[in-house]
Short mmCIF file of C-alpha atoms and ligand atoms in Angstrom, two decimals:
data_model
loop_
_atom_site.label_atom_id
_atom_site.label_comp_id
_atom_site.label_asym_id
_atom_site.label_seq_id
_atom_site.Cartn_x
_atom_site.Cartn_y
_atom_site.Cartn_z
CA MET A 1 -31.71 -0.07 24.19
CA THR A 2 -29.77 -0.99 21.05
CA LEU A 3 -27.13 1.45 19.93
CA CYS A 4 -25.98 1.81 16.34
CA ASP A 5 -22.68 3.07 14.97
CA ASP A 6 -22.49 5.90 12.45
CA TYR A 7 -22.93 3.43 9.59
CA GLY A 8 -26.20 2.14 11.10
CA ASN A 9 -24.87 -1.20 12.37
CA SER A 10 -26.25 -2.27 15.74
CA ILE A 11 -23.48 -2.65 18.32
CA SER A 12 -23.41 -4.51 21.61
CA THR A 13 -22.71 -1.70 24.03
CA ASN A 14 -25.02 0.30 26.22
CA SER A 15 -22.55 3.14 26.55
CA ALA A 16 -23.20 6.13 24.30
CA ASP A 17 -19.72 7.36 25.24
CA ALA A 18 -18.15 4.13 23.98
CA ARG A 19 -20.17 4.42 20.77
CA ASP A 20 -19.12 8.05 20.24
CA HIS A 21 -15.42 7.27 20.74
CA TYR A 22 -15.79 4.27 18.43
CA ASP A 23 -17.40 6.36 15.69
CA ARG A 24 -14.65 8.96 15.97
CA GLY A 25 -12.03 6.21 15.78
CA VAL A 26 -13.66 4.74 12.67
CA GLN A 27 -13.61 8.14 10.94
CA LEU A 28 -9.93 8.66 11.78
CA PHE A 29 -9.02 5.10 10.81
CA LEU A 30 -10.83 5.21 7.46
CA GLY A 31 -9.20 8.56 6.69
CA ALA A 32 -5.72 7.21 7.60
CA ASP A 33 -5.52 10.05 10.07
CA PHE A 34 -3.70 10.06 13.39
CA GLY A 35 -5.56 9.26 16.63
CA ALA A 36 -7.71 6.23 15.77
CA GLY A 37 -5.91 4.05 18.32
CA ALA A 38 -6.51 6.53 21.14
CA ALA A 39 -10.19 6.88 20.16
CA PHE A 40 -10.73 3.11 20.21
CA ALA A 41 -8.85 2.88 23.52
CA ALA A 42 -11.26 5.49 24.91
CA ALA A 43 -14.19 3.43 23.59
CA VAL A 44 -13.13 0.31 25.48
CA ALA A 45 -12.29 2.38 28.54
CA ALA A 46 -15.90 3.63 28.51
CA ASP A 47 -17.19 0.07 28.07
CA PRO A 48 -14.57 -2.65 28.73
CA ASP A 49 -17.03 -5.30 27.43
CA PHE A 50 -17.46 -3.67 23.99
CA ALA A 51 -16.19 -6.43 21.70
CA LEU A 52 -16.00 -4.41 18.48
CA GLY A 53 -14.21 -1.64 20.32
CA HIS A 54 -11.45 -4.12 21.15
CA ALA A 55 -11.41 -5.46 17.57
CA ALA A 56 -11.06 -1.95 16.17
CA LEU A 57 -8.36 -1.18 18.71
CA ALA A 58 -6.53 -4.30 17.54
CA ARG A 59 -6.71 -3.12 13.95
CA ALA A 60 -5.50 0.40 14.81
CA LEU A 61 -2.62 -0.97 16.91
CA MET A 62 -1.69 -3.25 14.01
CA MET A 63 -1.44 -0.21 11.74
CA GLU A 64 0.80 1.43 14.34
CA GLY A 65 3.07 -1.65 14.24
CA ARG A 66 2.23 -2.56 17.87
CA MET A 67 1.56 -6.23 17.26
CA PRO A 68 1.75 -7.75 20.80
CA GLU A 69 -0.82 -5.22 22.07
CA ALA A 70 -2.90 -5.70 18.95
CA LYS A 71 -2.99 -9.47 19.50
CA ALA A 72 -4.05 -9.00 23.11
CA ALA A 73 -6.88 -6.72 21.95
CA ILE A 74 -8.17 -9.18 19.33
CA THR A 75 -8.07 -12.00 21.88
CA ARG A 76 -10.19 -9.86 24.20
CA ALA A 77 -12.63 -9.17 21.35
CA GLU A 78 -12.93 -12.89 20.59
CA THR A 79 -13.77 -13.65 24.21
CA LEU A 80 -16.37 -10.89 24.49
CA VAL A 81 -18.08 -11.31 21.14
CA ALA A 82 -19.72 -14.64 22.04
CA SER A 83 -22.65 -12.73 23.55
CA ALA A 84 -22.89 -10.19 20.70
CA ASN A 85 -24.97 -10.38 17.51
CA ASP A 86 -24.16 -12.45 14.41
CA ARG A 87 -22.76 -9.53 12.45
CA GLU A 88 -20.35 -8.69 15.25
CA GLN A 89 -19.29 -12.31 15.61
CA THR A 90 -18.44 -12.58 11.90
CA HIS A 91 -16.74 -9.17 12.02
CA VAL A 92 -14.43 -10.31 14.84
CA ALA A 93 -13.86 -13.66 13.11
CA ALA A 94 -12.59 -11.82 10.02
CA PHE A 95 -10.16 -9.76 12.09
CA ALA A 96 -9.07 -12.82 14.06
CA ALA A 97 -8.32 -14.71 10.82
CA LEU A 98 -6.11 -11.83 9.73
CA PHE A 99 -4.20 -11.92 13.02
CA GLN A 100 -3.83 -15.70 12.74
CA GLY A 101 -2.02 -15.24 9.43
CA ASN A 102 -4.93 -16.57 7.41
CA PRO A 103 -5.58 -13.87 4.78
CA LYS A 104 -7.65 -16.19 2.56
CA GLY A 105 -9.96 -17.01 5.45
CA ALA A 106 -10.20 -13.34 6.41
CA ARG A 107 -11.03 -12.40 2.82
CA SER A 108 -13.80 -14.97 2.38
CA THR A 109 -15.26 -14.06 5.78
CA VAL A 110 -15.36 -10.37 4.83
CA ARG A 111 -16.89 -11.15 1.43
CA ALA A 112 -19.65 -13.16 3.12
CA LEU A 113 -20.20 -10.50 5.80
CA VAL A 114 -20.58 -7.54 3.43
CA ARG A 115 -23.19 -9.40 1.37
CA ASP A 116 -25.54 -9.12 4.37
CA HIS A 117 -24.00 -6.04 6.01
CA PRO A 118 -22.44 -3.91 3.29
CA ARG A 119 -22.14 -0.95 5.66
CA ASP A 120 -19.86 -2.75 8.09
CA ALA A 121 -17.12 -0.36 7.01
CA MET A 122 -14.35 -1.54 9.34
CA ALA A 123 -14.71 -5.10 8.05
CA ALA A 124 -15.28 -4.03 4.43
CA GLN A 125 -12.09 -1.97 4.68
CA LEU A 126 -9.99 -5.12 5.00
CA CYS A 127 -10.58 -5.97 1.35
CA THR A 128 -10.25 -2.42 -0.04
CA ASN A 129 -7.13 -0.50 -1.00
CA VAL A 130 -3.95 -1.64 -2.70
CA PHE A 131 -2.48 -3.16 0.47
CA GLY A 132 -5.71 -5.00 1.38
CA LEU A 133 -6.70 -8.64 1.27
CA ILE A 134 -7.66 -8.51 -2.42
CA GLY A 135 -4.59 -6.42 -3.30
CA PHE A 136 -2.30 -8.97 -1.71
CA SER A 137 -4.15 -12.05 -2.97
CA GLY A 138 -1.44 -12.82 -5.49
CA GLU A 139 -4.09 -13.51 -8.08
CA VAL A 140 -4.17 -12.52 -11.71
CA GLY A 141 -6.90 -9.93 -12.24
CA ARG A 142 -6.92 -8.76 -8.63
CA GLU A 143 -7.22 -5.13 -9.76
CA ALA A 144 -10.46 -5.98 -11.57
CA GLU A 145 -11.66 -7.88 -8.53
CA LEU A 146 -11.03 -4.85 -6.34
CA LEU A 147 -13.02 -2.72 -8.78
CA ALA A 148 -15.92 -5.18 -8.73
CA TYR A 149 -15.79 -5.23 -4.93
CA THR A 150 -16.05 -1.46 -4.43
CA GLU A 151 -18.49 -1.13 -7.35
CA ALA A 152 -20.87 -3.48 -5.52
CA LEU A 153 -20.46 -1.64 -2.21
CA ILE A 154 -20.68 1.98 -3.26
CA PRO A 155 -24.50 2.08 -3.78
CA HIS A 156 -24.78 1.28 -0.05
CA TYR A 157 -22.60 4.25 0.87
CA GLU A 158 -24.51 7.22 -0.50
CA GLY A 159 -22.61 10.44 0.29
CA ASP A 160 -19.78 8.64 2.12
CA TRP A 161 -16.32 10.17 1.58
CA TRP A 162 -14.46 7.03 2.58
CA MET A 163 -16.14 4.63 0.15
CA MET A 164 -15.91 7.26 -2.60
CA SER A 165 -12.16 7.33 -2.13
CA MET A 166 -11.90 3.54 -2.08
CA HIS A 167 -13.87 3.18 -5.30
CA ALA A 168 -11.91 6.02 -6.90
CA LEU A 169 -8.72 4.12 -6.04
CA SER A 170 -10.08 0.98 -7.71
CA LEU A 171 -10.94 3.04 -10.81
CA CYS A 172 -7.46 4.55 -10.89
CA GLU A 173 -5.73 1.19 -10.73
CA THR A 174 -7.79 -0.10 -13.65
CA GLY A 175 -6.92 2.89 -15.80
CA GLN A 176 -10.12 4.94 -15.44
CA ILE A 177 -8.31 8.10 -14.47
CA ALA A 178 -10.94 10.76 -15.29
CA ALA A 179 -13.73 8.89 -13.49
CA SER A 180 -11.40 8.28 -10.57
CA ARG A 181 -10.49 11.94 -10.26
CA ALA A 182 -14.11 13.14 -10.42
CA LEU A 183 -15.10 10.80 -7.61
CA MET A 184 -11.98 11.57 -5.57
CA ASP A 185 -12.71 15.28 -5.77
CA ARG A 186 -16.18 14.60 -4.35
CA SER A 187 -14.60 12.63 -1.51
CA LEU A 188 -12.10 15.40 -0.76
CA ALA A 189 -14.83 18.06 -0.83
CA LEU A 190 -16.61 16.13 1.94
CA ASN A 191 -13.44 15.45 3.94
CA PRO A 192 -10.30 17.29 2.81
CA ARG A 193 -8.30 15.48 5.51
CA ASN A 194 -8.97 12.03 4.06
CA ALA A 195 -5.39 10.90 3.53
CA ASN A 196 -6.49 7.92 1.45
CA ALA A 197 -8.05 10.38 -0.98
CA ALA A 198 -5.09 12.75 -1.07
CA HIS A 199 -2.81 9.76 -1.58
CA PHE A 200 -4.71 8.38 -4.53
CA ARG A 201 -5.26 11.81 -6.00
CA ALA A 202 -1.48 11.75 -6.31
CA HIS A 203 -1.79 8.39 -8.07
CA GLU A 204 -4.29 9.87 -10.51
CA GLN A 205 -1.87 12.69 -11.25
CA TYR A 206 0.97 10.20 -11.62
CA GLU A 207 -1.03 8.09 -14.05
CA ALA A 208 -1.94 11.23 -16.00
CA GLY A 209 1.67 12.47 -16.04
CA ASP A 210 0.74 15.70 -14.20
CA ILE A 211 4.13 16.10 -12.56
CA ALA A 212 4.07 19.81 -11.76
CA ALA A 213 0.49 19.79 -10.48
CA GLY A 214 1.18 16.65 -8.48
CA ARG A 215 4.19 18.13 -6.75
CA GLU A 216 2.29 21.26 -5.87
CA TYR A 217 -0.74 19.39 -4.60
CA LEU A 218 1.08 16.99 -2.28
CA SER A 219 3.58 19.45 -0.86
CA ASP A 220 0.65 21.65 0.13
CA TRP A 221 -1.56 18.84 1.46
CA ILE A 222 1.08 17.21 3.65
CA THR A 223 1.77 20.36 5.68
CA ASP A 224 -1.36 19.71 7.78
CA TYR A 225 -0.86 15.93 8.02
CA ASP A 226 0.40 14.60 11.35
CA SER A 227 3.81 13.03 10.75
CA ARG A 228 2.85 10.13 13.06
CA SER A 229 0.05 9.10 10.68
CA VAL A 230 0.18 5.84 8.80
CA LEU A 231 0.52 7.35 5.31
CA TYR A 232 3.01 10.10 6.12
CA GLY A 233 5.98 8.12 4.92
CA HIS A 234 4.27 6.82 1.80
CA ILE A 235 3.01 10.27 0.81
CA SER A 236 6.59 11.47 1.30
CA TRP A 237 7.62 8.73 -1.13
CA HIS A 238 5.19 10.11 -3.70
CA MET A 239 6.76 13.55 -3.22
CA ALA A 240 10.21 12.03 -3.69
CA LEU A 241 8.97 10.29 -6.82
CA TRP A 242 7.59 13.51 -8.31
CA ALA A 243 10.89 15.24 -7.56
CA LEU A 244 12.81 12.40 -9.21
CA HIS A 245 10.65 12.52 -12.33
CA ASP A 246 11.13 16.29 -12.37
CA GLY A 247 14.92 15.98 -12.11
CA ASP A 248 14.92 17.80 -8.76
CA GLU A 249 17.48 15.69 -6.94
CA ALA A 250 17.73 17.92 -3.85
CA ALA A 251 13.98 17.79 -3.22
CA MET A 252 14.01 14.05 -3.80
CA TRP A 253 16.62 13.40 -1.10
CA GLN A 254 14.90 15.82 1.24
CA ALA A 255 11.65 13.86 0.97
CA VAL A 256 13.50 10.55 1.37
CA ASN A 257 15.38 11.75 4.44
CA ASN A 258 12.36 13.44 6.03
CA GLY A 259 9.78 10.72 5.66
CA VAL A 260 10.72 7.63 3.65
CA LYS A 261 13.92 6.00 4.92
CA PRO A 262 14.14 3.89 8.10
CA GLY A 263 13.75 5.97 11.24
CA SER A 264 12.33 9.03 9.48
CA SER A 265 8.61 8.31 9.99
CA SER A 266 6.17 6.07 11.85
CA SER A 267 5.42 4.07 8.70
CA LEU A 268 4.92 0.35 8.86
CA PRO A 269 8.04 -1.68 8.02
CA ILE A 270 6.51 -2.82 4.72
CA ASN A 271 6.22 0.81 3.60
CA VAL A 272 9.66 1.79 4.87
CA LEU A 273 11.30 -1.13 3.09
CA THR A 274 9.41 -1.04 -0.21
CA ASP A 275 9.32 2.74 -0.60
CA THR A 276 12.98 3.29 0.29
CA ALA A 277 14.20 0.44 -1.91
CA ALA A 278 12.08 1.66 -4.81
CA ILE A 279 13.20 5.28 -4.64
CA LEU A 280 16.87 4.33 -4.26
CA TYR A 281 16.84 2.04 -7.26
CA ARG A 282 14.71 4.36 -9.35
CA ALA A 283 17.22 7.11 -8.56
CA GLU A 284 20.01 4.82 -9.79
CA ILE A 285 18.09 4.06 -12.98
CA ALA A 286 17.69 7.80 -13.54
CA GLY A 287 21.47 8.18 -13.27
CA MET A 288 21.66 9.68 -9.78
CA THR A 289 24.36 8.62 -7.34
CA VAL A 290 23.17 6.55 -4.40
CA ASP A 291 25.40 6.17 -1.35
CA PRO A 292 26.25 2.43 -1.08
CA GLN A 293 25.76 2.76 2.68
CA SER A 294 22.04 3.41 2.06
CA TRP A 295 21.75 -0.05 0.52
CA GLN A 296 23.68 -1.59 3.41
CA ASP A 297 21.37 0.08 5.93
CA LEU A 298 18.25 -0.97 4.07
CA SER A 299 19.48 -4.54 3.63
CA ALA A 300 20.01 -4.72 7.40
CA TYR A 301 16.51 -3.27 7.92
CA ALA A 302 15.00 -5.87 5.58
CA ALA A 303 16.85 -8.68 7.37
CA ARG A 304 15.54 -7.43 10.70
CA PHE A 305 11.87 -6.96 9.76
CA PHE A 306 11.49 -9.57 7.00
CA PRO A 307 13.89 -12.40 7.90
CA GLU A 308 11.44 -14.94 6.48
CA THR A 309 9.66 -14.78 3.16
CA GLY A 310 5.87 -14.81 2.76
CA GLN A 311 4.89 -11.19 2.05
CA SER A 312 5.81 -11.24 -1.63
CA PHE A 313 5.75 -7.48 -2.19
CA ALA A 314 8.15 -6.98 0.74
CA ASP A 315 10.25 -9.98 -0.31
CA MET A 316 10.73 -8.62 -3.81
CA HIS A 317 12.10 -5.36 -2.37
CA ALA A 318 14.16 -7.09 0.33
CA ALA A 319 15.85 -9.09 -2.42
CA LEU A 320 16.70 -5.88 -4.25
CA CYS A 321 18.32 -4.45 -1.10
CA HIS A 322 20.35 -7.59 -0.45
CA ALA A 323 21.48 -7.68 -4.08
CA MET A 324 22.53 -4.03 -4.09
CA ALA A 325 24.25 -4.42 -0.72
CA GLY A 326 26.17 -7.46 -2.00
CA ASP A 327 24.65 -9.85 0.55
CA GLY A 328 24.64 -12.96 -1.64
CA GLU A 329 23.57 -15.27 1.15
CA ARG A 330 20.36 -13.42 2.00
CA LEU A 331 19.62 -12.85 -1.67
CA ALA A 332 20.03 -16.56 -2.46
CA TYR A 333 17.71 -17.48 0.39
CA ILE A 334 14.91 -15.42 -1.17
CA ALA A 335 15.79 -16.39 -4.75
CA ASP A 336 15.77 -20.11 -3.95
CA THR A 337 13.06 -20.49 -1.33
CA ALA A 338 10.59 -17.57 -1.47
CA LYS A 339 7.17 -18.55 -0.16
CA GLY A 340 4.01 -16.48 -0.08
CA TYR A 341 1.18 -15.44 -2.37
CA ALA A 342 3.53 -14.73 -5.29
CA GLY A 343 6.64 -16.59 -4.16
CA ASP A 344 6.92 -18.22 -7.60
CA LEU A 345 7.40 -14.73 -9.08
CA VAL A 346 9.61 -13.39 -6.29
CA ARG A 347 12.22 -16.04 -7.08
CA PRO A 348 12.96 -14.97 -10.68
CA VAL A 349 12.75 -11.28 -9.71
CA ALA A 350 15.30 -11.87 -6.95
CA LYS A 351 17.58 -13.66 -9.42
CA GLY A 352 17.12 -10.71 -11.76
CA TRP A 353 18.19 -8.25 -9.05
CA GLY A 354 21.28 -10.38 -8.44
CA ASP A 355 22.16 -10.22 -12.13
CA ILE A 356 21.57 -6.47 -12.19
CA ALA A 357 23.85 -5.93 -9.18
CA ARG A 358 26.56 -7.94 -11.01
CA GLN A 359 25.82 -6.06 -14.24
CA ASN A 360 24.92 -9.32 -15.94
CA TRP A 361 22.30 -7.58 -18.06
CA SER A 362 21.38 -10.51 -20.31
CA GLY A 363 20.80 -12.73 -17.28
CA ALA A 364 18.66 -10.00 -15.74
CA LEU A 365 16.59 -9.76 -18.92
CA GLU A 366 15.89 -13.48 -18.87
CA HIS A 367 14.81 -13.48 -15.25
CA LEU A 368 12.70 -10.32 -15.33
CA SER A 369 11.00 -11.48 -18.54
CA GLU A 370 9.52 -14.38 -16.59
CA VAL A 371 7.33 -12.07 -14.51
CA MET A 372 6.37 -9.22 -16.83
CA ALA A 373 3.09 -10.78 -17.97
CA THR A 374 1.55 -10.80 -14.50
CA THR A 375 3.38 -8.31 -12.30
CA GLU A 376 0.11 -7.42 -10.53
CA ARG A 377 0.39 -10.74 -8.71
CA LEU A 378 3.35 -9.32 -6.77
CA GLY A 379 1.12 -6.67 -5.17
CA GLY A 380 1.45 -2.90 -4.93
CA SER A 381 0.06 -0.05 -6.98
CA ARG A 382 0.89 0.56 -10.62
CA ALA A 383 3.19 3.39 -9.54
CA GLN A 384 4.99 1.00 -7.21
CA ARG A 385 5.29 -1.72 -9.83
CA ASP A 386 6.95 0.79 -12.12
CA LEU A 387 10.08 -0.24 -10.25
CA ILE A 388 10.00 -3.46 -12.28
CA GLU A 389 8.90 -1.74 -15.49
CA LEU A 390 11.76 0.75 -15.28
CA ALA A 391 14.29 -1.88 -14.23
CA TYR A 392 13.32 -3.95 -17.26
CA VAL A 393 13.61 -0.99 -19.63
CA ASN A 394 16.92 0.00 -18.05
CA VAL A 395 18.25 -3.51 -18.67
CA LEU A 396 17.28 -3.18 -22.34
CA MET A 397 19.16 0.13 -22.48
CA LYS A 398 22.25 -1.43 -20.90
CA LEU A 399 22.13 -4.13 -23.58
CA GLY A 400 21.99 -1.44 -26.26
CA HIS A 401 18.38 -2.16 -27.28
CA GLU A 402 17.30 1.46 -27.18
CA GLU A 403 14.44 1.10 -29.67
CA GLU A 404 13.06 -1.91 -27.89
CA ALA A 405 13.30 -0.06 -24.58
CA ARG A 406 11.32 2.84 -25.98
CA ARG A 407 8.73 0.54 -27.55
CA THR A 408 8.37 -1.49 -24.36
CA LEU A 409 7.63 1.59 -22.31
CA LYS A 410 5.09 2.82 -24.86
CA LEU A 411 3.36 -0.55 -24.89
CA ARG A 412 3.32 -1.19 -21.16
CA ARG A 413 3.47 2.19 -19.42
CA PRO A 414 2.83 4.97 -21.94
CA VAL A 415 2.69 7.61 -19.19
CA LEU A 416 6.36 6.99 -18.43
CA SER A 417 7.38 7.56 -22.03
CA ILE A 418 6.34 11.23 -21.75
CA SER A 419 9.17 12.05 -19.37
CA THR A 420 11.24 8.95 -18.85
CA PRO A 421 13.20 8.63 -15.61
CA VAL A 422 15.83 6.35 -17.18
CA LEU A 423 19.39 7.48 -17.89
CA ASN A 424 20.01 8.33 -21.57
CA MET A 425 16.36 7.87 -22.58
CA HIS A 426 14.87 11.12 -23.77
FE1 FE2 B 501 0.93 5.21 -3.40
#
């Protein structure tokens, strides 16, 4: 008897229990909901020889930041998958490449796999989303590539809330806000607890400048979201961002303290670092007072979790923390030696942060100018990259170039010129 998963892929297990737990885990994982790891653990408990169950468990553990256990699970999957079908072997190979620190290999393996098996959702997922293998490719035009990727997959996912939300996200990040929102609403109607959809609905509202509606939507949605879930901290960041743009400083700090900053949520270190650094500096740009100790704490956090460079989006934010905390040695290490998919851009950005911390505004302008043409290479969503946009505009303001600051924002990020979160820009 051959069993199939919910997406119609044949799977090498004879246990209907294992299959059921696996399907439940896939639903929770794709919806960024809490409990996927336990569901996959139950799947491999029901059938210890279920290779894809172990691979999925590895992926869920990775998203919980439990890397040693995740590596053990992927090793088990690699051993078991030799007797499974071709699709499963390629699926595990893609995951294994990711764990071996070979994102390019993982990406090309997934691309090849979904050509023959477009409904292998767990493998396809690796290349979706802003923090996926395409998002962190460091390539110019990666937003368009993500759009092409989900555009090609969505006809194979008729009525599927997860793929709708992934394609809606791709549409949002390429500026197709109305189309994105229509599709995201369809996804949310099918599964209102899809955190990926709620998250990018907030992005749509951000891109449309719907501050009041955005604040209302997220503060309502998050009340039923388990605080141990992978997106809890990042959704809290979006709430903090809305509050900042709305001038509601108390609500901003509440969101930061309750879900964004180190120790306040179960977020992955990359989210804790990048979101906290971004909100602290964006608060400074808006003229709010930031406790210097917050920068010290975050600099120490960055040094602990990202001592080496390589993840350019994290590195860019780590450099900001070290600059603001006055740690010249750590800052220089990133500014002089950054490796990774966009290391060549991280270096000038890091130098720019150093200049900003020393209030050398003309130096900062020179360094930041080097990266403005292709900031997408650094990774992150448009809303996240507004950290650089706003820093650049703020530097222009500090140099007294108010008109140029205004024009720059209108040219590059018109939505931010409606209500500009930069001190003295109205
Ligand atoms: Fe986001």
